[in-house]
mmCIF file of C-alpha atoms in Angstrom:
data_model
loop_
_atom_site.group_PDB
_atom_site.id
_atom_site.type_symbol
_atom_site.label_atom_id
_atom_site.label_comp_id
_atom_site.label_asym_id
_atom_site.label_seq_id
_atom_site.Cartn_x
_atom_site.Cartn_y
_atom_site.Cartn_z
ATOM 1 C CA MET V 5 51.746 156.869 2.658
ATOM 2 C CA ARG V 6 53.098 153.055 3.237
ATOM 3 C CA LEU V 7 51.069 153.153 6.785
ATOM 4 C CA GLU V 8 48.102 154.561 5.695
ATOM 5 C CA ARG V 9 48.109 152.036 2.759
ATOM 6 C CA SER V 10 48.189 149.099 5.205
ATOM 7 C CA ILE V 11 46.153 150.515 7.748
ATOM 8 C CA VAL V 12 43.455 150.286 4.802
ATOM 9 C CA VAL V 13 44.493 146.733 3.853
ATOM 10 C CA PHE V 14 44.333 145.792 7.465
ATOM 11 C CA MET V 15 41.141 147.254 8.128
ATOM 12 C CA VAL V 16 39.585 145.514 5.141
ATOM 13 C CA ALA V 17 40.859 142.469 5.987
ATOM 14 C CA ILE V 18 39.396 142.500 9.640
ATOM 15 C CA LEU V 19 35.815 143.428 8.322
ATOM 16 C CA VAL V 20 36.200 140.729 5.608
ATOM 17 C CA SER V 21 37.034 138.332 8.563
ATOM 18 C CA LEU V 22 33.988 139.482 10.522
ATOM 19 C CA GLY V 23 31.965 139.418 7.516
ATOM 20 C CA ILE V 24 32.735 135.722 6.625
ATOM 21 C CA THR V 25 32.194 134.647 10.223
ATOM 22 C CA PHE V 26 28.535 134.868 9.830
ATOM 23 C CA PHE V 27 28.598 132.796 7.172
ATOM 24 C CA GLN V 28 31.247 130.211 8.387
ATOM 25 C CA ASN V 29 28.209 127.223 9.176
ATOM 26 C CA MET V 30 27.651 127.396 5.783
ATOM 27 C CA PHE V 31 31.567 126.063 4.968
ATOM 28 C CA ASN V 32 31.963 122.312 4.625
ATOM 29 C CA PRO V 33 33.319 121.310 7.707
ATOM 30 C CA TYR V 34 36.251 119.585 6.278
ATOM 31 C CA TYR V 35 37.078 122.716 4.468
ATOM 32 C CA PHE V 36 36.477 124.613 7.144
ATOM 33 C CA GLN V 37 39.166 123.014 9.536
ATOM 34 C CA ILE V 38 41.658 123.123 6.831
ATOM 35 C CA LEU V 39 41.375 126.641 6.218
ATOM 36 C CA ILE V 40 41.533 127.312 10.087
ATOM 37 C CA TYR V 41 44.769 125.325 9.936
ATOM 38 C CA ILE V 42 45.704 127.678 6.982
ATOM 39 C CA GLY V 43 45.297 130.822 9.431
ATOM 40 C CA ILE V 44 47.297 129.454 12.120
ATOM 41 C CA ASN V 45 50.081 128.093 10.075
ATOM 42 C CA ILE V 46 50.262 131.911 8.539
ATOM 43 C CA ILE V 47 50.384 133.300 12.097
ATOM 44 C CA LEU V 48 53.575 130.416 12.800
ATOM 45 C CA ALA V 49 55.423 130.951 9.784
ATOM 46 C CA SER V 50 55.186 134.864 10.010
ATOM 47 C CA SER V 51 56.558 134.870 13.521
ATOM 48 C CA LEU V 52 59.439 132.400 12.761
ATOM 49 C CA ASN V 53 59.911 134.360 9.385
ATOM 50 C CA LEU V 54 60.540 137.432 11.875
ATOM 51 C CA ILE V 55 63.206 135.551 13.747
ATOM 52 C CA ASN V 56 64.903 133.442 11.101
ATOM 53 C CA GLY V 57 64.185 135.941 8.026
ATOM 54 C CA PHE V 58 64.585 139.177 9.268
ATOM 55 C CA ALA V 59 66.688 138.726 12.468
ATOM 56 C CA GLY V 60 68.799 135.843 11.253
ATOM 57 C CA GLN V 61 68.651 133.885 13.970
ATOM 58 C CA PHE V 62 68.079 129.951 13.109
ATOM 59 C CA SER V 63 65.661 128.837 15.702
ATOM 60 C CA LEU V 64 64.377 124.891 15.791
ATOM 61 C CA GLY V 65 62.119 125.486 19.014
ATOM 62 C CA HIS V 66 58.848 127.488 17.875
ATOM 63 C CA ALA V 67 56.710 124.571 18.655
ATOM 64 C CA GLY V 68 57.635 124.765 22.757
ATOM 65 C CA PHE V 69 56.255 128.565 22.312
ATOM 66 C CA MET V 70 53.253 127.515 20.629
ATOM 67 C CA ALA V 71 52.843 125.034 23.471
ATOM 68 C CA VAL V 72 53.148 127.381 26.030
ATOM 69 C CA GLY V 73 50.670 129.494 24.522
ATOM 70 C CA ALA V 74 48.044 126.673 24.144
ATOM 71 C CA TYR V 75 48.002 125.245 27.621
ATOM 72 C CA THR V 76 48.219 128.994 29.005
ATOM 73 C CA SER V 77 45.072 129.833 27.458
ATOM 74 C CA ALA V 78 43.811 126.557 28.049
ATOM 75 C CA VAL V 79 44.446 126.432 31.720
ATOM 76 C CA ILE V 80 42.686 129.970 32.107
ATOM 77 C CA THR V 81 39.530 129.338 30.111
ATOM 78 C CA SER V 82 38.920 125.955 32.216
ATOM 79 C CA GLN V 83 39.382 127.721 35.245
ATOM 80 C CA PHE V 84 36.610 130.642 34.399
ATOM 81 C CA GLN V 85 34.783 127.841 32.675
ATOM 82 C CA VAL V 86 34.162 129.781 29.717
ATOM 83 C CA SER V 87 31.835 129.115 26.799
ATOM 84 C CA GLY V 88 31.610 130.159 23.246
ATOM 85 C CA GLY V 89 28.852 132.972 22.421
ATOM 86 C CA SER V 90 28.436 134.765 25.659
ATOM 87 C CA ALA V 91 30.029 138.403 26.492
ATOM 88 C CA TRP V 92 31.665 136.919 29.760
ATOM 89 C CA GLY V 93 33.514 134.071 27.632
ATOM 90 C CA LEU V 94 34.765 136.358 24.706
ATOM 91 C CA ALA V 95 36.065 138.604 27.303
ATOM 92 C CA VAL V 96 37.836 135.821 28.914
ATOM 93 C CA PHE V 97 39.059 134.385 25.958
ATOM 94 C CA THR V 98 40.518 137.650 24.671
ATOM 95 C CA LEU V 99 42.251 137.852 28.209
ATOM 96 C CA ALA V 100 43.619 134.029 27.685
ATOM 97 C CA LEU V 101 44.727 135.186 24.190
ATOM 98 C CA LEU V 102 47.175 137.927 25.161
ATOM 99 C CA CYS V 103 48.088 136.053 28.674
ATOM 100 C CA ALA V 104 49.127 132.921 26.393
ATOM 101 C CA GLY V 105 51.145 135.542 23.934
ATOM 102 C CA ALA V 106 52.753 137.310 27.415
ATOM 103 C CA MET V 107 53.451 133.961 28.818
ATOM 104 C CA ALA V 108 55.213 132.340 25.522
ATOM 105 C CA ALA V 109 57.536 136.125 25.209
ATOM 106 C CA VAL V 110 58.786 135.385 28.714
ATOM 107 C CA PHE V 111 59.757 131.997 27.782
ATOM 108 C CA GLY V 112 61.448 134.033 24.627
ATOM 109 C CA LEU V 113 63.095 136.195 27.069
ATOM 110 C CA LEU V 114 64.542 133.455 29.417
ATOM 111 C CA VAL V 115 65.696 131.400 26.575
ATOM 112 C CA GLY V 116 67.006 134.511 24.103
ATOM 113 C CA ILE V 117 69.098 136.261 26.800
ATOM 114 C CA PRO V 118 71.654 133.747 27.466
ATOM 115 C CA SER V 119 71.276 131.728 23.971
ATOM 116 C CA LEU V 120 71.220 134.887 21.011
ATOM 117 C CA ARG V 121 74.849 135.234 22.042
ATOM 118 C CA LEU V 122 75.464 131.743 20.027
ATOM 119 C CA LYS V 123 75.531 131.610 16.137
ATOM 120 C CA GLY V 124 74.311 129.086 13.618
ATOM 121 C CA ASP V 125 74.114 125.653 14.536
ATOM 122 C CA TYR V 126 74.975 125.957 18.365
ATOM 123 C CA LEU V 127 71.992 128.666 18.215
ATOM 124 C CA ALA V 128 69.941 126.166 16.495
ATOM 125 C CA ILE V 129 70.623 123.415 18.671
ATOM 126 C CA THR V 130 69.721 125.412 22.251
ATOM 127 C CA THR V 131 66.401 126.126 21.007
ATOM 128 C CA LEU V 132 65.664 122.765 19.460
ATOM 129 C CA GLY V 133 66.399 121.546 23.370
ATOM 130 C CA PHE V 134 64.322 124.203 24.499
ATOM 131 C CA GLY V 135 61.011 123.195 22.712
ATOM 132 C CA GLU V 136 61.639 119.578 24.062
ATOM 133 C CA ILE V 137 62.412 120.426 27.554
ATOM 134 C CA ILE V 138 58.766 122.168 27.017
ATOM 135 C CA ARG V 139 57.269 118.984 25.679
ATOM 136 C CA VAL V 140 58.778 117.013 28.479
ATOM 137 C CA LEU V 141 57.964 119.196 31.295
ATOM 138 C CA VAL V 142 54.365 119.230 30.278
ATOM 139 C CA GLN V 143 54.289 115.457 29.391
ATOM 140 C CA ASN V 144 55.355 115.207 33.662
ATOM 141 C CA LEU V 145 52.936 117.590 34.702
ATOM 142 C CA ASP V 146 49.445 116.346 36.155
ATOM 143 C CA PHE V 147 47.704 119.227 36.168
ATOM 144 C CA LEU V 148 48.252 120.142 32.508
ATOM 145 C CA GLY V 149 47.065 116.452 31.673
ATOM 146 C CA GLY V 150 50.042 114.682 31.284
ATOM 147 C CA ALA V 151 50.484 112.482 28.493
ATOM 148 C CA ARG V 152 46.624 112.046 28.438
ATOM 149 C CA GLY V 153 46.414 115.571 27.192
ATOM 150 C CA PHE V 154 44.343 118.825 28.533
ATOM 151 C CA THR V 155 40.448 117.677 27.474
ATOM 152 C CA GLY V 156 37.611 119.998 27.769
ATOM 153 C CA ILE V 157 38.744 123.282 26.235
ATOM 154 C CA ALA V 158 36.102 125.435 25.144
ATOM 155 C CA LYS V 159 35.422 125.754 21.646
ATOM 156 C CA MET V 160 36.189 129.663 21.107
ATOM 157 C CA SER V 161 38.046 130.194 17.964
ATOM 158 C CA ASN V 162 36.133 131.072 14.559
ATOM 159 C CA PHE V 163 36.909 132.400 11.182
ATOM 160 C CA PHE V 164 37.226 136.072 12.803
ATOM 161 C CA TRP V 165 39.630 134.733 15.511
ATOM 162 C CA VAL V 166 41.652 133.242 13.415
ATOM 163 C CA PHE V 167 41.717 135.656 10.359
ATOM 164 C CA ALA V 168 41.810 139.041 12.570
ATOM 165 C CA THR V 169 44.785 137.485 14.182
ATOM 166 C CA VAL V 170 46.613 136.779 10.990
ATOM 167 C CA ALA V 171 45.613 140.327 9.489
ATOM 168 C CA VAL V 172 46.983 141.725 13.037
ATOM 169 C CA VAL V 173 50.230 139.868 12.989
ATOM 170 C CA ILE V 174 51.155 140.705 9.365
ATOM 171 C CA PHE V 175 50.669 144.247 10.156
ATOM 172 C CA LEU V 176 52.822 144.480 12.704
ATOM 173 C CA THR V 177 55.360 142.456 11.354
ATOM 174 C CA ASN V 178 55.439 144.485 7.888
ATOM 175 C CA ASN V 179 55.228 147.912 10.009
ATOM 176 C CA LEU V 180 58.054 146.618 12.431
ATOM 177 C CA ILE V 181 60.231 145.835 9.278
ATOM 178 C CA ASN V 182 59.911 148.938 7.908
ATOM 179 C CA SER V 183 60.563 150.899 11.075
ATOM 180 C CA THR V 184 63.993 151.610 12.752
ATOM 181 C CA TYR V 185 64.028 148.647 14.830
ATOM 182 C CA GLY V 186 63.256 146.712 11.323
ATOM 183 C CA LYS V 187 65.888 148.303 9.929
ATOM 184 C CA ALA V 188 68.298 147.103 12.630
ATOM 185 C CA PHE V 189 66.887 143.683 12.383
ATOM 186 C CA LEU V 190 68.236 143.683 8.641
ATOM 187 C CA ALA V 191 71.543 145.156 9.986
ATOM 188 C CA VAL V 192 72.222 142.182 12.191
ATOM 189 C CA ARG V 193 71.126 140.007 9.678
ATOM 190 C CA ASP V 194 73.223 140.770 6.886
ATOM 191 C CA ASP V 195 76.567 141.668 8.762
ATOM 192 C CA GLU V 196 76.631 141.501 12.575
ATOM 193 C CA LEU V 197 80.214 143.267 13.003
ATOM 194 C CA ALA V 198 79.254 146.050 10.578
ATOM 195 C CA ALA V 199 75.804 146.869 12.715
ATOM 196 C CA GLU V 200 77.975 146.297 15.980
ATOM 197 C CA ALA V 201 80.431 149.384 14.599
ATOM 198 C CA ILE V 202 77.594 151.234 13.816
ATOM 199 C CA GLY V 203 76.443 151.344 17.493
ATOM 200 C CA ILE V 204 73.276 149.106 17.113
ATOM 201 C CA SER V 205 73.367 146.248 20.165
ATOM 202 C CA SER V 206 72.985 142.838 17.875
ATOM 203 C CA THR V 207 72.006 140.991 21.275
ATOM 204 C CA ARG V 208 69.071 143.395 22.271
ATOM 205 C CA VAL V 209 67.797 143.407 18.390
ATOM 206 C CA LYS V 210 67.760 139.334 18.456
ATOM 207 C CA VAL V 211 66.156 139.664 21.687
ATOM 208 C CA ILE V 212 63.292 141.737 20.757
ATOM 209 C CA ALA V 213 62.766 139.419 17.509
ATOM 210 C CA PHE V 214 62.679 136.516 19.304
ATOM 211 C CA VAL V 215 60.416 137.769 21.751
ATOM 212 C CA THR V 216 58.098 139.150 19.250
ATOM 213 C CA GLY V 217 57.889 136.044 17.434
ATOM 214 C CA ALA V 218 57.267 133.877 20.712
ATOM 215 C CA PHE V 219 54.875 136.088 21.493
ATOM 216 C CA PHE V 220 52.467 135.508 18.043
ATOM 217 C CA ALA V 221 53.753 131.715 18.364
ATOM 218 C CA GLY V 222 52.045 131.942 21.972
ATOM 219 C CA ILE V 223 48.739 133.476 20.625
ATOM 220 C CA ALA V 224 48.673 130.635 17.822
ATOM 221 C CA GLY V 225 48.917 127.826 20.212
ATOM 222 C CA ALA V 226 45.843 129.281 22.039
ATOM 223 C CA ILE V 227 43.749 129.782 19.002
ATOM 224 C CA TYR V 228 45.082 125.921 17.944
ATOM 225 C CA ALA V 229 43.719 124.662 21.311
ATOM 226 C CA HIS V 230 40.470 126.457 21.436
ATOM 227 C CA PHE V 231 40.044 125.119 18.072
ATOM 228 C CA VAL V 232 40.555 121.369 18.262
ATOM 229 C CA THR V 233 39.328 121.755 22.142
ATOM 230 C CA TYR V 234 41.839 118.915 22.955
ATOM 231 C CA ILE V 235 45.866 119.331 23.123
ATOM 232 C CA ASN V 236 48.736 116.700 24.118
ATOM 233 C CA PRO V 237 52.431 117.327 24.010
ATOM 234 C CA ALA V 238 52.879 114.935 21.099
ATOM 235 C CA GLN V 239 51.387 117.614 19.019
ATOM 236 C CA PHE V 240 54.062 120.306 19.898
ATOM 237 C CA SER V 241 57.114 117.975 19.126
ATOM 238 C CA PHE V 242 60.059 118.818 17.004
ATOM 239 C CA LEU V 243 58.314 117.597 13.634
ATOM 240 C CA LYS V 244 56.236 120.744 14.395
ATOM 241 C CA SER V 245 59.158 123.337 14.800
ATOM 242 C CA PHE V 246 60.408 121.296 11.593
ATOM 243 C CA GLU V 247 57.366 122.420 9.859
ATOM 244 C CA ILE V 248 57.030 125.795 10.035
ATOM 245 C CA VAL V 249 60.767 126.163 9.655
ATOM 246 C CA VAL V 250 60.004 124.374 5.857
ATOM 247 C CA MET V 251 57.303 127.025 5.616
ATOM 248 C CA VAL V 252 59.645 129.714 6.135
ATOM 249 C CA ILE V 253 62.246 128.296 3.830
ATOM 250 C CA ILE V 254 60.252 127.440 1.181
ATOM 251 C CA GLY V 255 58.265 130.887 1.027
ATOM 252 C CA GLY V 256 61.758 132.274 1.192
ATOM 253 C CA MET V 257 63.402 133.630 4.476
ATOM 254 C CA GLY V 258 62.567 137.302 4.840
ATOM 255 C CA ASN V 259 59.677 137.361 2.470
ATOM 256 C CA ILE V 260 56.581 137.891 4.150
ATOM 257 C CA VAL V 261 54.225 137.066 1.420
ATOM 258 C CA GLY V 262 56.376 134.297 -0.158
ATOM 259 C CA VAL V 263 56.060 132.350 3.767
ATOM 260 C CA ILE V 264 51.922 133.301 3.860
ATOM 261 C CA LEU V 265 52.152 131.428 0.386
ATOM 262 C CA ALA V 266 54.136 128.541 1.661
ATOM 263 C CA ALA V 267 51.838 128.475 4.668
ATOM 264 C CA ILE V 268 48.974 127.642 2.256
ATOM 265 C CA LEU V 269 50.874 125.398 -0.056
ATOM 266 C CA LEU V 270 52.030 123.433 2.645
ATOM 267 C CA THR V 271 48.913 123.087 5.020
ATOM 268 C CA ILE V 272 46.565 122.037 1.645
ATOM 269 C CA LEU V 273 49.584 119.727 -0.262
ATOM 270 C CA PRO V 274 49.368 116.879 2.539
ATOM 271 C CA GLU V 275 45.332 117.268 2.447
ATOM 272 C CA LEU V 276 45.464 116.694 -1.517
ATOM 273 C CA LEU V 277 48.271 113.610 -0.834
ATOM 274 C CA ARG V 278 45.407 112.030 1.026
ATOM 275 C CA THR V 279 44.368 109.889 -2.081
ATOM 276 C CA VAL V 280 47.660 108.195 -2.302
ATOM 277 C CA ALA V 281 46.934 106.697 1.145
ATOM 278 C CA GLN V 282 49.978 105.443 2.396
ATOM 279 C CA TYR V 283 52.589 106.988 0.217
ATOM 280 C CA ARG V 284 51.534 110.279 0.866
ATOM 281 C CA MET V 285 54.606 111.320 3.053
ATOM 282 C CA VAL V 286 56.778 110.095 0.674
ATOM 283 C CA LEU V 287 55.706 112.183 -1.876
ATOM 284 C CA TYR V 288 55.536 115.018 0.139
ATOM 285 C CA SER V 289 58.889 114.754 1.253
ATOM 286 C CA LEU V 290 60.007 114.140 -2.219
ATOM 287 C CA LEU V 291 58.345 117.009 -3.325
ATOM 288 C CA LEU V 292 60.020 119.156 -0.441
ATOM 289 C CA ILE V 293 63.174 117.996 -1.640
ATOM 290 C CA VAL V 294 62.365 118.462 -5.504
ATOM 291 C CA ILE V 295 61.379 122.333 -4.417
ATOM 292 C CA MET V 296 64.735 122.903 -2.528
ATOM 293 C CA ILE V 297 67.102 121.346 -5.429
ATOM 294 C CA ALA V 298 64.795 123.468 -8.183
ATOM 295 C CA ARG V 299 64.571 126.918 -5.969
ATOM 296 C CA PRO V 300 66.830 126.964 -3.266
ATOM 297 C CA GLN V 301 66.083 130.604 -2.324
ATOM 298 C CA GLY V 302 62.602 129.515 -1.641
ATOM 299 C CA LEU V 303 59.572 129.441 -3.906
ATOM 300 C CA PHE V 304 57.816 132.349 -3.815
ATOM 301 C CA VAL V 305 61.274 134.610 -3.627
ATOM 302 C CA SER V 306 60.132 137.077 -6.605
ATOM 303 C CA TRP V 307 57.131 137.955 -4.739
ATOM 304 C CA ARG V 308 59.114 140.252 -2.520
ATOM 305 C CA PRO V 309 57.233 143.463 -2.582
ATOM 306 C CA GLY V 310 59.614 146.162 -3.740
ATOM 307 C CA LYS V 311 62.280 143.612 -4.779
ATOM 308 C CA ASN V 312 64.276 144.429 -7.839
ATOM 309 C CA LYS V 313 64.235 141.568 -10.211
ATOM 310 C CA THR V 314 68.260 142.033 -11.149
ATOM 311 C CA ALA V 315 69.103 141.867 -7.679
ATOM 312 C CA ILE V 316 66.929 138.490 -7.206
ATOM 313 C CA LYS V 317 68.533 137.109 -10.360
ATOM 314 C CA ALA V 318 71.800 137.756 -8.548
#
């Protein structure tokens, strides 16, 4: 019953995304851009939530996977010289998105196998190092534009691509968490030793979560690259990884709905604070501090579907 209901919601989301796409030119360009960034941030936060929230692994290198996806897709579409609107362009763009996710997943596997035997701070530092290695490598590769950045990327991302991908990511994440693998994620997160004792391979579970999260982050990077049409290494720095982590923590780790709401809030908030010019980032940081002091368990933790209110208070 739960699966049927999620399929219906998924199909409705796809159809709504398709319908709104026909009217996207009626949007104010500024508000439309914010809407697209909200969608991309929901994909990134949901993918990191799979690793940090459900598998219990603290990763700080998510921008690295986003960069791998962005550059992979940009190289592929540039080689085929695609343009928006043509059937050929859409076919190549679809292929580029899948390749971007696959390449990011390969990097996730390469990082995950050796590093996921580590825990806590050690894993966080390792993934942080990975993100910085990717950024520095890209900065020194001329065929990727180096520090100048990669220009001339075809503008392919529109409302449908962004929010259809959001629907796919949420649908897959929700069903994965409610599957046998998902229960294994939660068992490893809650007590790794107990999970091992009942026959769950914690390393295997963590690698699956890491690779899946990296795959989604790679696709988010590709969509981002084909919306802004220009990318450079500075866009995928540690600050971007930190921004995604904050969305997951404020939304409530392991809370799908909460993380989506946090991604929306933290994308809109900096824009609302533009009216205070130079104090914008100061106020933004202060608000984050206040939120963490008042709601350390996450701002939207009570929105967790099916969560017993008594358990939340405990």
